[in-house]
Amino acid sequence: PVQAKDMRLFQEWLSGRFDNQEQVYFQTQEDVKVARLAPRRHLTLAPVVVPALSGPVFLAQRQDDSDPSRIGWQGLLRLAPAPDGTG
């Protein structure tokens, strides 16, 4: 079963801002074909309290092209152990 301390540690690791800066940089260095270029993206994951949902919940928001006004996607992610309690 998932231990409470493991879930807390996972939540700490999950919180933050992530991007694909290295992917974008190296694809230009390696002359990747324009049709296959990945756009620059940022993903922010922040814990939020949602009384209607049990367990840890995160707000996930993706920004496109390094522009905070260009929200590509957002939603709530709820962490829960597998139904059999294994993870």
Protein backbone atom coordinates (compact mmCIF):
# COMPACT_ATOMS: atom_id res chain seq x y z
CA PRO A 1 0.00 0.00 0.00
CA VAL A 2 1.00 3.60 -0.54
CA GLN A 3 2.59 4.97 2.60
CA ALA A 4 1.56 8.46 3.73
CA LYS A 5 5.19 9.61 3.76
CA ASP A 6 5.64 8.42 0.17
CA MET A 7 2.55 10.32 -0.95
CA ARG A 8 3.80 13.49 0.77
CA LEU A 9 7.18 13.16 -0.93
CA PHE A 10 5.56 12.60 -4.32
CA GLN A 11 3.42 15.72 -3.82
CA GLU A 12 6.55 17.75 -3.05
CA TRP A 13 8.22 16.49 -6.22
CA LEU A 14 5.12 17.12 -8.32
CA SER A 15 4.67 20.75 -7.26
CA GLY A 16 6.48 23.26 -9.44
CA ARG A 17 7.06 24.71 -12.85
CA PHE A 18 8.41 22.57 -15.64
CA ASP A 19 9.30 23.33 -19.25
CA ASN A 20 10.88 21.79 -22.31
CA GLN A 21 13.62 24.38 -22.73
CA GLU A 22 16.33 21.78 -23.41
CA GLN A 23 14.21 20.00 -26.02
CA VAL A 24 13.57 23.29 -27.86
CA TYR A 25 17.25 24.28 -27.66
CA PHE A 26 18.65 20.96 -28.86
CA GLN A 27 16.19 20.51 -31.69
CA THR A 28 17.46 23.77 -33.20
CA GLN A 29 21.06 22.62 -32.72
CA GLU A 30 20.30 19.31 -34.43
CA ASP A 31 18.46 20.78 -37.43
CA VAL A 32 15.16 19.06 -36.69
CA LYS A 33 12.73 19.52 -39.58
CA VAL A 34 10.33 22.40 -39.05
CA ALA A 35 7.31 20.09 -39.30
CA ARG A 36 8.61 18.11 -36.30
CA LEU A 37 9.65 21.01 -34.04
CA ALA A 38 8.13 20.87 -30.56
CA PRO A 39 6.74 24.22 -29.36
CA ARG A 40 8.07 25.78 -26.17
CA ARG A 41 5.76 24.87 -23.29
CA HIS A 42 5.57 25.45 -19.55
CA LEU A 43 3.58 23.34 -17.13
CA THR A 44 2.78 24.60 -13.64
CA LEU A 45 1.47 22.21 -10.98
CA ALA A 46 0.28 23.74 -7.71
CA PRO A 47 -1.55 22.13 -4.79
CA VAL A 48 -5.07 23.48 -4.24
CA VAL A 49 -7.85 22.74 -1.78
CA VAL A 50 -11.08 21.49 -3.35
CA PRO A 51 -13.54 20.51 -0.61
CA ALA A 52 -15.62 18.40 -3.00
CA LEU A 53 -12.63 16.19 -3.88
CA SER A 54 -10.88 13.96 -1.38
CA GLY A 55 -7.13 13.55 -1.34
CA PRO A 56 -4.39 15.71 -2.82
CA VAL A 57 -5.50 17.93 -5.72
CA PHE A 58 -3.29 19.97 -8.05
CA LEU A 59 -4.11 22.76 -10.47
CA ALA A 60 -2.30 22.02 -13.72
CA GLN A 61 -1.81 24.78 -16.27
CA ARG A 62 0.09 24.65 -19.55
CA GLN A 63 1.36 27.84 -21.19
CA ASP A 64 2.40 27.87 -24.82
CA ASP A 65 5.33 29.68 -26.48
CA SER A 66 6.68 31.17 -23.23
CA ASP A 67 3.68 33.51 -23.12
CA PRO A 68 1.74 33.54 -19.82
CA SER A 69 -1.35 34.87 -21.60
CA ARG A 70 -1.48 31.81 -23.89
CA ILE A 71 -3.08 29.15 -21.72
CA GLY A 72 -3.02 25.94 -23.73
CA TRP A 73 -4.69 23.74 -21.14
CA GLN A 74 -5.69 23.75 -17.50
CA GLY A 75 -7.39 21.33 -15.20
CA LEU A 76 -7.44 19.65 -11.82
CA LEU A 77 -5.44 16.51 -11.09
CA ARG A 78 -6.45 14.37 -8.12
CA LEU A 79 -3.96 11.90 -6.69
CA ALA A 80 -5.38 8.65 -5.40
CA PRO A 81 -3.99 5.18 -4.76
CA ALA A 82 -4.97 2.42 -7.18
CA PRO A 83 -8.26 0.70 -6.27
CA ASP A 84 -6.31 -2.31 -4.99
CA GLY A 85 -4.20 -0.03 -2.76
CA THR A 86 -0.90 -0.87 -4.48
CA GLY A 87 0.09 2.55 -5.65
